[in-house]
Amino acid sequence: VGRAYHIRRAQDIAGTYTAVGAGLAIAGGARVARLRNANGVVLELRGRQVGFEVSIDLSGMTVSLR
């Protein structure tokens, strides 16, 4: 689950994303990651931590449009 910010055109979401700051833990076991691409689009991704924690580095994630 997440949100995208600073989108002016649909194609702005395409690109390679890098982490913005450190991942955050919020109440109820949820985790938040913020990623930004060269177009200035910020993705805020949220997920619930259940059981064993595994660290996933999302920096370098690429989104493309077809």
Tab-separated table of C-alpha atoms in Angstrom:
chain	number	residue	atom	x	y	z
A	1	VAL	CA	0.000	0.000	0.000
A	2	GLY	CA	1.315	3.449	-0.706
A	3	ARG	CA	1.001	6.911	-2.146
A	4	ALA	CA	2.773	8.845	-4.877
A	5	TYR	CA	3.527	12.560	-4.570
A	6	HIS	CA	4.675	15.297	-6.978
A	7	ILE	CA	3.313	13.694	-10.157
A	8	ARG	CA	2.657	16.236	-12.914
A	9	ARG	CA	2.230	13.774	-15.807
A	10	ALA	CA	1.604	10.019	-15.795
A	11	GLN	CA	5.052	9.299	-17.289
A	12	ASP	CA	6.732	11.088	-14.334
A	13	ILE	CA	6.303	7.931	-12.248
A	14	ALA	CA	8.675	5.975	-14.524
A	15	GLY	CA	12.323	5.857	-13.487
A	16	THR	CA	14.787	4.473	-10.992
A	17	TYR	CA	14.055	5.239	-7.354
A	18	THR	CA	16.477	5.791	-4.489
A	19	ALA	CA	15.734	5.839	-0.773
A	20	VAL	CA	14.889	9.174	0.833
A	21	GLY	CA	16.013	8.997	4.457
A	22	ALA	CA	15.840	5.870	6.589
A	23	GLY	CA	12.889	3.480	6.752
A	24	LEU	CA	10.496	4.277	9.576
A	25	ALA	CA	8.627	2.053	11.967
A	26	ILE	CA	5.229	3.352	13.042
A	27	ALA	CA	2.645	2.116	15.544
A	28	GLY	CA	1.109	-1.306	15.076
A	29	GLY	CA	4.136	-2.910	13.403
A	30	ALA	CA	3.792	-0.961	10.150
A	31	ARG	CA	6.902	0.074	8.200
A	32	VAL	CA	7.274	3.047	5.837
A	33	ALA	CA	9.790	3.504	3.018
A	34	ARG	CA	10.146	6.715	0.986
A	35	LEU	CA	11.706	6.597	-2.478
A	36	ARG	CA	12.359	9.384	-5.030
A	37	ASN	CA	13.143	9.331	-8.768
A	38	ALA	CA	14.884	11.893	-11.030
A	39	ASN	CA	11.484	13.412	-11.950
A	40	GLY	CA	10.914	14.357	-8.292
A	41	VAL	CA	8.178	11.768	-7.738
A	42	VAL	CA	8.150	10.421	-4.173
A	43	LEU	CA	6.676	6.994	-3.416
A	44	GLU	CA	5.683	6.354	0.190
A	45	LEU	CA	5.259	2.606	0.660
A	46	ARG	CA	3.714	1.096	3.786
A	47	GLY	CA	3.549	-2.484	4.918
A	48	ARG	CA	2.845	-4.406	8.075
A	49	GLN	CA	5.609	-6.368	9.754
A	50	VAL	CA	4.427	-9.808	10.761
A	51	GLY	CA	6.791	-12.152	12.578
A	52	PHE	CA	10.452	-12.267	11.539
A	53	GLU	CA	11.840	-9.016	10.146
A	54	VAL	CA	13.718	-9.081	6.859
A	55	SER	CA	15.415	-5.927	5.620
A	56	ILE	CA	14.841	-5.207	1.926
A	57	ASP	CA	16.761	-2.420	0.223
A	58	LEU	CA	14.383	-0.812	-2.274
A	59	SER	CA	16.967	1.693	-3.568
A	60	GLY	CA	17.568	1.144	-7.252
A	61	MET	CA	14.015	-0.074	-7.860
A	62	THR	CA	12.916	0.780	-11.411
A	63	VAL	CA	9.326	1.522	-12.471
A	64	SER	CA	8.456	1.517	-16.178
A	65	LEU	CA	5.314	2.200	-18.196
A	66	ARG	CA	4.158	0.237	-21.223
